[in-house]
Amino acid sequence: MTDQKIRDRIRRLMEMTAARGCTEAEALSAAAKAAELMRQHGLSEQDLVIDVQASRAKVGARSERSRLWPTIALCTNTDHVVIRRWGGGIDVEFVGCAPGPEIAVYLRTVCERAIDREIATFKAGKFYRRRRSLATKRAAVSDFTIAMTLRLQLRLVELFRDTIDPMVGLEARQALAARHPSMETISRPDRDERFWEAGLAGSRAGNNVPLAHGVGGGGGDRLMIGGRS
């Protein structure tokens, strides 16, 4: 049985209470079994509220769009780590109280798909096609992507302002550190903007991306990211 299945089983046992229709004997038996499983697998109640969700990334941790990842973590009260997988490829893993990690993966998917679409549109435009060298074309795309990413960051912080919880975020950082004790901080070199026109186009593109609070499209319980009932 995987760690996630064990956690799910313990959660189901802990939900078997008299308030939910169980008899007192059933509730006591379920609580005892849950406690036994927690002891066997070295789990605490804190471990049960922490969720882990990951998705594959097409770009590296020093790419322009990777600037989004810590902002998404902030907005969903999670923390994140970039994991290089054996055989190639990297995953972006979000850790925190549910449903934060699930929403973080959703937001990263939405934002990065939008970036891909808008870059393709930008490359089809006159400004990009007028660049004569590969170096200037790459610089234009980089300026476009940085500006679009920055605009998405600002919009995400504004959208999630009311549900950002520093204490829940701290729990996520602690959980991530316990899960990956040997992780290292990756620095990203700064670069000067070369084409302000590309940056302006990127900012406009970032302003037009539809954003919502969660996988359900916003509203309702999904607003309580990392919250406790």
XYZ file of N, CA and C in Angstrom:
687
model
N 0.847 -1.196 0.000
C 0.000 0.000 0.000
C 0.889 1.256 0.000
N 0.610 2.205 -0.900
C 1.409 3.414 -0.994
C 1.127 4.349 0.174
N 2.052 5.296 0.389
C 1.861 6.272 1.469
C 0.553 7.023 1.323
N 0.208 7.400 0.082
C -1.023 8.161 -0.135
C -2.249 7.321 0.209
N -2.233 6.046 -0.155
C -3.366 5.174 0.157
C -3.503 4.973 1.672
N -2.370 4.895 2.359
C -2.404 4.762 3.816
C -3.024 6.001 4.439
N -2.602 7.174 3.961
C -3.167 8.422 4.478
C -4.676 8.493 4.205
N -5.073 8.094 3.008
C -6.497 8.126 2.664
C -7.289 7.185 3.564
N -6.735 6.021 3.841
C -7.433 5.066 4.700
C -7.585 5.622 6.120
N -6.519 6.257 6.619
C -6.577 6.837 7.962
C -7.605 7.958 8.018
N -7.633 8.790 6.983
C -8.620 9.881 6.945
C -10.038 9.326 6.974
N -10.287 8.267 6.210
C -11.630 7.680 6.185
C -12.014 7.128 7.560
N -11.047 6.507 8.247
C -11.307 5.988 9.586
C -11.614 7.117 10.564
N -10.873 8.220 10.447
C -11.071 9.341 11.353
C -12.404 10.047 11.096
N -12.956 9.864 9.898
C -14.241 10.472 9.576
C -15.421 9.631 10.082
N -15.134 8.432 10.586
C -16.193 7.565 11.123
C -16.492 7.972 12.565
N -17.331 8.970 12.710
C -17.670 9.502 14.025
C -19.168 9.364 14.280
N -19.553 9.537 15.533
C -20.974 9.492 15.888
C -21.748 10.604 15.201
N -21.092 11.755 15.027
C -21.747 12.890 14.371
C -22.080 12.584 12.914
N -21.379 11.605 12.347
C -21.611 11.242 10.951
C -22.431 9.964 10.834
N -23.059 9.542 11.927
C -23.979 8.418 11.860
C -23.445 7.086 12.335
N -22.196 7.035 12.779
C -21.645 5.775 13.285
C -22.089 5.557 14.740
N -22.141 4.306 15.137
C -22.403 4.030 16.544
C -21.155 4.366 17.343
N -21.313 4.491 18.663
C -20.163 4.806 19.513
C -19.101 3.720 19.388
N -19.542 2.454 19.336
C -18.590 1.348 19.218
C -17.827 1.422 17.896
N -18.542 1.732 16.810
C -17.894 1.845 15.496
C -16.899 2.995 15.472
N -17.285 4.118 16.072
C -16.408 5.282 16.101
C -15.141 4.993 16.898
N -15.287 4.345 18.051
C -14.123 4.015 18.877
C -13.208 3.024 18.169
N -13.794 2.040 17.515
C -13.008 1.050 16.785
C -12.233 1.710 15.638
N -12.901 2.611 14.907
C -12.246 3.301 13.789
C -11.112 4.187 14.293
N -11.336 4.901 15.403
C -10.301 5.769 15.966
C -9.096 4.949 16.413
N -9.355 3.777 17.012
C -8.258 2.918 17.463
C -7.461 2.399 16.271
N -8.161 2.001 15.207
C -7.475 1.514 14.017
C -6.667 2.621 13.355
N -7.222 3.826 13.310
C -6.493 4.959 12.734
C -5.219 5.241 13.523
N -5.315 5.223 14.854
C -4.153 5.467 15.701
C -3.095 4.384 15.504
N -3.556 3.138 15.341
C -2.622 2.025 15.122
C -1.864 2.207 13.805
N -2.594 2.564 12.746
C -1.945 2.775 11.449
C -0.969 3.940 11.492
N -1.321 4.992 12.211
C -0.427 6.143 12.332
C 0.860 5.751 13.044
N 0.739 4.935 14.100
C 1.940 4.474 14.807
C 2.797 3.583 13.905
N 2.162 2.677 13.187
C 2.888 1.749 12.331
C 3.686 2.462 11.243
N 3.115 3.522 10.722
C 3.742 4.202 9.581
C 4.402 5.525 9.960
N 4.485 5.805 11.246
C 5.173 7.006 11.699
C 4.527 8.298 11.244
N 3.205 8.326 11.231
C 2.474 9.500 10.760
C 1.867 10.264 11.923
N 1.785 11.581 11.758
C 1.112 12.436 12.730
C -0.135 13.024 12.092
N -0.947 13.708 12.897
C -2.139 14.356 12.337
C -1.751 15.416 11.315
N -0.598 16.063 11.539
C -0.123 17.058 10.581
C 0.151 16.423 9.218
N 0.707 15.211 9.227
C 0.990 14.525 7.967
C -0.284 14.280 7.159
N -1.402 14.125 7.844
C -2.645 13.779 7.164
C -3.255 14.955 6.423
N -2.945 16.167 6.825
C -3.524 17.327 6.142
C -2.610 17.835 5.030
N -1.375 17.315 4.968
C -0.435 17.743 3.945
C -0.630 16.918 2.676
N -0.751 17.611 1.564
C -0.925 16.958 0.271
C 0.292 17.269 -0.600
N 0.547 16.407 -1.560
C 1.663 16.587 -2.498
C 1.127 16.348 -3.908
N 1.354 17.318 -4.791
C 0.935 17.185 -6.183
C 2.075 17.693 -7.066
N 2.300 16.994 -8.170
C 3.397 17.378 -9.070
C 2.949 17.240 -10.515
N 3.610 17.980 -11.385
C 3.365 17.845 -12.820
C 4.662 18.126 -13.560
N 4.776 17.549 -14.749
C 5.994 17.666 -15.543
C 6.148 19.080 -16.108
N 7.381 19.544 -16.147
C 7.682 20.863 -16.702
C 8.476 20.709 -17.994
N 8.171 21.549 -18.970
C 8.881 21.506 -20.248
C 10.123 22.382 -20.237
N 10.248 23.208 -19.205
C 11.372 24.150 -19.132
C 12.096 23.960 -17.808
N 13.310 24.504 -17.726
C 14.109 24.348 -16.528
C 13.792 25.365 -15.447
N 14.433 25.170 -14.305
C 14.175 26.017 -13.145
C 14.714 27.431 -13.313
N 15.549 27.671 -14.308
C 16.082 29.018 -14.557
C 15.392 29.699 -15.741
N 14.343 29.114 -16.248
C 13.633 29.694 -17.384
C 12.817 30.906 -16.947
N 12.398 31.701 -17.931
C 11.617 32.897 -17.616
C 10.308 32.541 -16.920
N 9.624 31.517 -17.400
C 8.310 31.206 -16.842
C 8.398 30.550 -15.466
N 9.579 30.063 -15.087
C 9.701 29.470 -13.750
C 9.540 30.521 -12.654
N 9.583 31.809 -13.023
C 9.322 32.877 -12.052
C 7.900 32.778 -11.503
N 7.022 32.129 -12.256
C 5.639 31.956 -11.822
C 5.510 30.993 -10.644
N 6.379 30.000 -10.573
C 6.189 28.899 -9.633
C 6.165 29.334 -8.177
N 7.106 30.163 -7.706
C 7.005 30.606 -6.308
C 5.787 31.489 -6.045
N 5.344 32.246 -7.042
C 4.140 33.060 -6.870
C 2.909 32.185 -6.738
N 2.833 31.140 -7.550
C 1.716 30.192 -7.445
C 1.731 29.524 -6.075
N 2.917 29.171 -5.579
C 3.024 28.570 -4.248
C 2.525 29.541 -3.180
N 2.927 30.789 -3.271
C 2.467 31.801 -2.313
C 0.951 31.902 -2.320
N 0.373 31.960 -3.509
C -1.070 32.178 -3.633
C -1.899 30.987 -3.174
N -1.314 29.802 -3.179
C -2.044 28.593 -2.781
C -1.590 28.083 -1.418
N -0.826 28.891 -0.698
C -0.336 28.518 0.640
C 0.431 27.197 0.618
N 1.238 27.022 -0.423
C 2.059 25.830 -0.560
C 3.516 26.245 -0.676
N 4.389 25.260 -0.816
C 5.769 25.526 -1.204
C 6.102 24.572 -2.341
N 7.153 24.852 -3.083
C 7.434 24.033 -4.252
C 8.908 23.676 -4.345
N 9.159 22.608 -5.087
C 10.523 22.184 -5.362
C 10.562 21.639 -6.784
N 11.695 21.830 -7.438
C 11.899 21.310 -8.792
C 12.718 20.029 -8.679
N 12.198 18.954 -9.223
C 12.833 17.644 -9.085
C 13.279 17.143 -10.453
N 14.569 16.851 -10.562
C 15.091 16.267 -11.808
C 14.919 14.755 -11.749
N 14.238 14.205 -12.737
C 13.927 12.796 -12.750
C 14.996 11.982 -13.480
N 15.175 10.749 -13.023
C 16.087 9.847 -13.714
C 15.580 9.612 -15.126
N 16.486 9.667 -16.084
C 16.098 9.472 -17.469
C 15.708 10.753 -18.181
N 15.781 11.879 -17.450
C 15.479 13.160 -18.075
C 14.148 13.742 -17.672
N 14.041 15.048 -17.809
C 12.807 15.744 -17.468
C 12.786 16.185 -16.014
N 11.987 17.206 -15.746
C 11.842 17.689 -14.380
C 10.362 17.795 -14.031
N 10.084 17.655 -12.748
C 8.734 17.846 -12.215
C 8.743 19.042 -11.286
N 7.637 19.766 -11.243
C 7.440 20.815 -10.252
C 6.474 20.254 -9.222
N 6.944 20.111 -7.989
C 6.151 19.506 -6.928
C 5.707 20.577 -5.942
N 4.409 20.601 -5.630
C 3.850 21.526 -4.650
C 3.425 20.740 -3.416
N 3.777 21.260 -2.248
C 3.473 20.604 -0.980
C 2.729 21.589 -0.095
N 1.661 21.119 0.559
C 0.921 21.985 1.468
C -0.406 21.366 1.845
N -1.204 22.123 2.578
C -2.514 21.638 2.999
C -3.459 21.574 1.799
N -4.188 20.457 1.697
C -5.163 20.310 0.616
C -6.272 21.347 0.765
N -6.789 21.874 -0.354
C -6.512 21.487 -1.741
C -5.446 22.354 -2.415
N -4.584 23.033 -1.624
C -3.599 23.948 -2.187
C -2.737 23.368 -3.287
N -2.087 22.198 -3.079
C -1.230 21.646 -4.127
C -1.978 21.324 -5.420
N -3.207 20.832 -5.299
C -4.000 20.530 -6.490
C -4.288 21.806 -7.279
N -4.631 22.870 -6.568
C -4.916 24.140 -7.232
C -3.643 24.729 -7.833
N -2.509 24.544 -7.150
C -1.230 25.045 -7.665
C -0.888 24.393 -9.002
N -1.059 23.082 -9.095
C -0.788 22.383 -10.350
C -1.738 22.864 -11.439
N -3.002 23.057 -11.081
C -3.985 23.569 -12.030
C -3.575 24.945 -12.560
N -3.199 25.839 -11.659
C -2.817 27.192 -12.067
C -1.570 27.184 -12.940
N -0.598 26.352 -12.603
C 0.618 26.287 -13.421
C 0.286 25.797 -14.824
N -0.596 24.816 -14.917
C -0.997 24.301 -16.230
C -1.700 25.377 -17.047
N -2.642 26.083 -16.414
C -3.386 27.139 -17.116
C -2.439 28.233 -17.600
N -1.565 28.697 -16.717
C -0.672 29.806 -17.061
C 0.337 29.413 -18.139
N 0.909 28.232 -18.020
C 1.947 27.859 -18.982
C 1.363 27.503 -20.349
N 0.175 26.956 -20.381
C -0.476 26.743 -21.674
C -0.781 28.082 -22.335
N -1.198 29.052 -21.536
C -1.468 30.388 -22.067
C -0.188 31.015 -22.603
N 0.918 30.850 -21.875
C 2.202 31.385 -22.336
C 2.596 30.755 -23.672
N 2.433 29.437 -23.780
C 2.749 28.756 -25.045
C 1.925 29.328 -26.196
N 0.617 29.509 -25.959
C -0.252 30.036 -27.017
C 0.148 31.446 -27.419
N 0.414 32.276 -26.422
C 0.725 33.678 -26.712
C 2.097 33.835 -27.366
N 3.051 32.988 -27.010
C 4.359 33.023 -27.682
C 4.198 32.663 -29.153
N 3.374 31.654 -29.430
C 3.131 31.263 -30.824
C 2.507 32.420 -31.603
N 1.567 33.118 -30.979
C 0.938 34.274 -31.630
C 1.957 35.386 -31.847
N 2.804 35.627 -30.842
C 3.834 36.660 -30.945
C 4.803 36.347 -32.086
N 5.193 35.086 -32.211
C 6.140 34.700 -33.263
C 5.538 34.857 -34.663
N 4.225 34.800 -34.736
C 3.569 34.968 -36.037
C 3.405 36.435 -36.419
N 3.692 37.337 -35.479
C 3.507 38.765 -35.715
C 4.671 39.425 -36.434
N 4.449 40.659 -36.854
C 5.444 41.390 -37.647
C 6.716 41.683 -36.859
N 6.566 42.072 -35.592
C 7.751 42.461 -34.825
C 8.753 41.314 -34.763
N 8.287 40.127 -34.418
C 9.189 38.975 -34.312
C 9.772 38.623 -35.679
N 8.955 38.601 -36.700
C 9.422 38.196 -38.025
C 10.418 39.176 -38.620
N 10.413 40.411 -38.122
C 11.372 41.400 -38.618
C 12.736 41.276 -37.970
N 12.843 40.495 -36.909
C 14.161 40.272 -36.294
C 14.983 39.399 -37.249
N 16.218 39.809 -37.513
C 16.985 39.150 -38.570
C 17.826 37.975 -38.072
N 18.277 38.037 -36.843
C 19.155 36.977 -36.340
C 18.440 36.120 -35.314
N 18.965 34.910 -35.129
C 18.402 34.009 -34.132
C 18.530 34.601 -32.734
N 19.649 35.302 -32.487
C 19.882 35.896 -31.166
C 18.832 36.956 -30.845
N 18.507 37.810 -31.812
C 17.518 38.858 -31.546
C 16.101 38.274 -31.442
N 15.842 37.226 -32.196
C 14.540 36.561 -32.070
C 14.383 35.962 -30.673
N 15.440 35.319 -30.193
C 15.390 34.732 -28.858
C 15.240 35.801 -27.781
N 15.937 36.929 -27.963
C 15.834 38.022 -26.994
C 14.426 38.593 -26.967
N 13.807 38.708 -28.137
C 12.448 39.236 -28.206
C 11.468 38.305 -27.486
N 11.598 37.002 -27.701
C 10.722 36.038 -27.033
C 10.959 36.060 -25.525
N 12.216 36.201 -25.132
C 12.528 36.261 -23.704
C 11.897 37.487 -23.059
N 12.016 38.647 -23.694
C 11.396 39.871 -23.161
C 9.883 39.733 -23.089
N 9.298 39.141 -24.109
C 7.855 38.914 -24.136
C 7.442 38.007 -22.974
N 8.170 36.914 -22.783
C 7.809 35.927 -21.760
C 7.967 36.482 -20.355
N 9.055 37.221 -20.121
C 9.275 37.812 -18.795
C 8.144 38.779 -18.451
N 7.780 39.621 -19.406
C 6.725 40.609 -19.154
C 5.376 39.925 -18.939
N 5.091 38.903 -19.728
C 3.820 38.188 -19.565
C 3.783 37.480 -18.213
N 4.900 36.873 -17.836
C 4.985 36.187 -16.547
C 4.787 37.161 -15.390
N 5.429 38.313 -15.468
C 5.292 39.320 -14.421
C 3.839 39.760 -14.284
N 3.173 39.963 -15.404
C 1.778 40.390 -15.345
C 0.907 39.302 -14.720
N 1.175 38.043 -15.049
C 0.429 36.940 -14.453
C 0.690 36.852 -12.951
N 1.930 37.085 -12.535
C 2.251 37.078 -11.108
C 1.428 38.123 -10.357
N 1.397 39.332 -10.881
C 0.660 40.410 -10.230
C -0.833 40.093 -10.163
N -1.366 39.522 -11.223
C -2.790 39.184 -11.246
C -3.122 38.062 -10.262
N -2.237 37.081 -10.163
C -2.472 35.978 -9.235
C -2.480 36.461 -7.786
N -1.521 37.312 -7.436
C -1.462 37.830 -6.066
C -2.726 38.632 -5.750
N -3.184 39.411 -6.698
C -4.411 40.186 -6.482
C -5.624 39.261 -6.345
N -5.689 38.224 -7.177
C -6.815 37.302 -7.160
C -6.905 36.530 -5.853
N -5.751 36.137 -5.305
C -5.731 35.289 -4.115
C -5.398 36.058 -2.833
N -5.397 37.378 -2.910
C -4.969 38.192 -1.776
C -5.684 37.812 -0.475
N -6.972 37.580 -0.539
C -7.758 37.339 0.675
C -7.560 35.949 1.276
N -6.963 35.031 0.527
C -6.798 33.672 1.053
C -5.342 33.295 1.293
N -4.423 34.215 1.065
C -3.014 33.948 1.390
C -2.871 33.962 2.903
N -2.388 32.858 3.460
C -2.272 32.692 4.909
C -0.817 32.390 5.263
N -0.077 33.342 5.861
C 1.346 33.130 6.171
C 1.600 31.911 7.057
N 0.700 31.620 7.997
C 0.910 30.497 8.900
C 0.758 29.160 8.159
N -0.238 29.066 7.291
C -0.406 27.842 6.511
C 0.755 27.691 5.527
N 1.227 28.822 4.986
C 2.390 28.788 4.113
C 3.637 28.314 4.841
N 3.784 28.724 6.096
C 4.924 28.274 6.908
C 4.864 26.767 7.124
N 3.677 26.242 7.392
C 3.522 24.791 7.550
C 3.936 24.071 6.270
N 3.598 24.654 5.124
C 3.966 24.046 3.848
C 5.478 24.037 3.671
N 6.141 25.137 4.036
C 7.606 25.194 3.909
C 8.268 24.167 4.818
N 7.731 24.022 6.018
C 8.285 23.039 6.947
C 8.073 21.620 6.428
N 6.899 21.358 5.871
C 6.612 20.034 5.323
C 7.510 19.734 4.132
N 7.754 20.742 3.298
C 8.622 20.543 2.146
C 10.057 20.264 2.591
N 10.524 21.015 3.588
C 11.883 20.816 4.095
C 12.049 19.422 4.686
N 11.013 18.927 5.349
C 11.077 17.575 5.916
C 11.071 16.524 4.813
N 10.358 16.807 3.740
C 10.250 15.854 2.631
C 11.508 15.842 1.777
N 12.134 17.021 1.623
C 13.338 17.143 0.791
C 14.424 17.888 1.583
N 15.039 17.242 2.566
C 16.001 17.932 3.432
C 17.276 18.395 2.727
N 17.595 17.830 1.584
C 18.850 18.188 0.904
C 18.638 19.116 -0.287
N 17.456 19.711 -0.410
C 17.200 20.584 -1.563
C 18.051 21.849 -1.480
N 18.334 22.410 -2.645
C 19.160 23.610 -2.757
C 18.397 24.717 -3.462
N 18.758 25.961 -3.143
C 18.147 27.112 -3.805
C 18.830 27.342 -5.150
N 18.038 27.571 -6.181
C 18.560 27.816 -7.524
C 18.463 29.301 -7.831
N 19.579 29.887 -8.219
C 19.580 31.316 -8.560
C 19.281 31.481 -10.049
N 18.639 32.590 -10.365
C 18.295 32.886 -11.745
C 18.961 34.197 -12.145
N 19.820 34.194 -13.163
C 20.502 35.443 -13.544
C 19.532 36.468 -14.094
N 19.723 37.729 -13.730
C 18.897 38.809 -14.277
C 19.449 39.231 -15.636
N 18.582 39.763 -16.446
C 19.009 40.282 -17.745
C 18.239 41.554 -18.038
N 18.869 42.445 -18.789
C 18.239 43.708 -19.149
C 17.281 43.497 -20.323
N 16.188 44.256 -20.288
C 15.243 44.201 -21.398
C 15.870 44.789 -22.642
N 15.684 44.111 -23.765
C 16.255 44.584 -25.034
C 15.203 45.207 -25.931
N 14.006 44.611 -25.930
C 12.945 45.086 -26.814
C 11.713 45.464 -25.993
N 11.509 46.763 -25.772
C 10.374 47.190 -24.962
C 9.054 46.846 -25.654
N 9.073 46.807 -26.995
C 7.850 46.463 -27.720
C 7.419 45.033 -27.396
N 8.382 44.126 -27.296
C 8.068 42.742 -26.954
C 7.551 42.653 -25.524
N 8.153 43.445 -24.629
C 7.699 43.459 -23.248
C 6.280 43.974 -23.117
N 5.953 45.016 -23.870
C 4.599 45.566 -23.840
C 3.592 44.538 -24.354
N 3.960 43.839 -25.420
C 3.074 42.807 -25.964
C 2.875 41.677 -24.952
N 3.932 41.315 -24.240
C 3.832 40.267 -23.239
C 2.939 40.658 -22.081
N 3.050 41.916 -21.643
C 2.209 42.398 -20.553
C 0.737 42.383 -20.956
N 0.456 42.781 -22.175
C -0.923 42.766 -22.663
C -1.451 41.334 -22.729
N -0.603 40.423 -23.179
C -1.019 39.021 -23.271
C -1.330 38.458 -21.884
N -0.515 38.800 -20.904
C -0.740 38.321 -19.547
C -2.011 38.871 -18.937
N -2.413 40.027 -19.390
C -3.622 40.657 -18.860
C -4.888 40.000 -19.400
N -4.757 39.263 -20.501
C -5.929 38.687 -21.148
C -6.180 37.220 -20.798
N -5.317 36.625 -19.961
C -5.480 35.210 -19.617
C -6.593 35.056 -18.585
N -7.605 34.219 -18.843
C -8.660 33.987 -17.840
C -8.083 33.228 -16.644
N -8.241 33.760 -15.451
C -7.739 33.119 -14.238
C -8.893 32.895 -13.269
N -8.860 31.766 -12.555
C -9.879 31.444 -11.562
C -9.194 30.916 -10.321
N -9.928 30.830 -9.213
C -9.352 30.418 -7.943
C -8.941 28.955 -7.905
N -9.673 28.072 -8.571
C -9.351 26.665 -8.427
C -9.848 25.826 -9.575
N -9.715 24.510 -9.429
C -10.053 23.595 -10.509
C -11.535 23.616 -10.839
N -12.344 24.109 -9.922
C -13.773 24.200 -10.185
C -14.175 25.492 -10.861
N -13.188 26.362 -11.173
C -13.494 27.604 -11.848
C -13.718 28.772 -10.921
N -13.400 28.611 -9.628
C -13.516 29.720 -8.691
C -14.796 29.657 -7.892
N -14.752 30.322 -6.744
C -15.939 30.400 -5.914
C -16.070 29.233 -4.972
N -17.002 29.354 -4.028
C -17.312 28.254 -3.127
C -16.167 27.877 -2.220
N -16.098 26.594 -1.873
C -15.098 26.102 -0.947
C -13.697 26.229 -1.493
N -13.548 26.293 -2.815
C -12.214 26.372 -3.406
C -11.490 27.653 -2.987
N -12.219 28.636 -2.511
C -11.570 29.867 -2.081
C -10.767 29.653 -0.800
N -11.129 28.640 -0.017
C -10.454 28.393 1.252
C -9.227 27.529 1.054
N -8.271 28.034 0.310
C -7.074 27.279 0.002
C -6.250 27.082 1.270
N -5.971 25.830 1.571
C -5.163 25.552 2.751
C -5.910 25.779 4.039
N -7.188 26.057 3.954
C -7.961 26.356 5.155
C -8.271 25.115 5.959
N -8.692 25.331 7.169
C -9.050 24.222 8.058
C -10.534 24.326 8.400
N -11.223 23.193 8.394
C -12.642 23.195 8.759
C -12.782 22.984 10.243
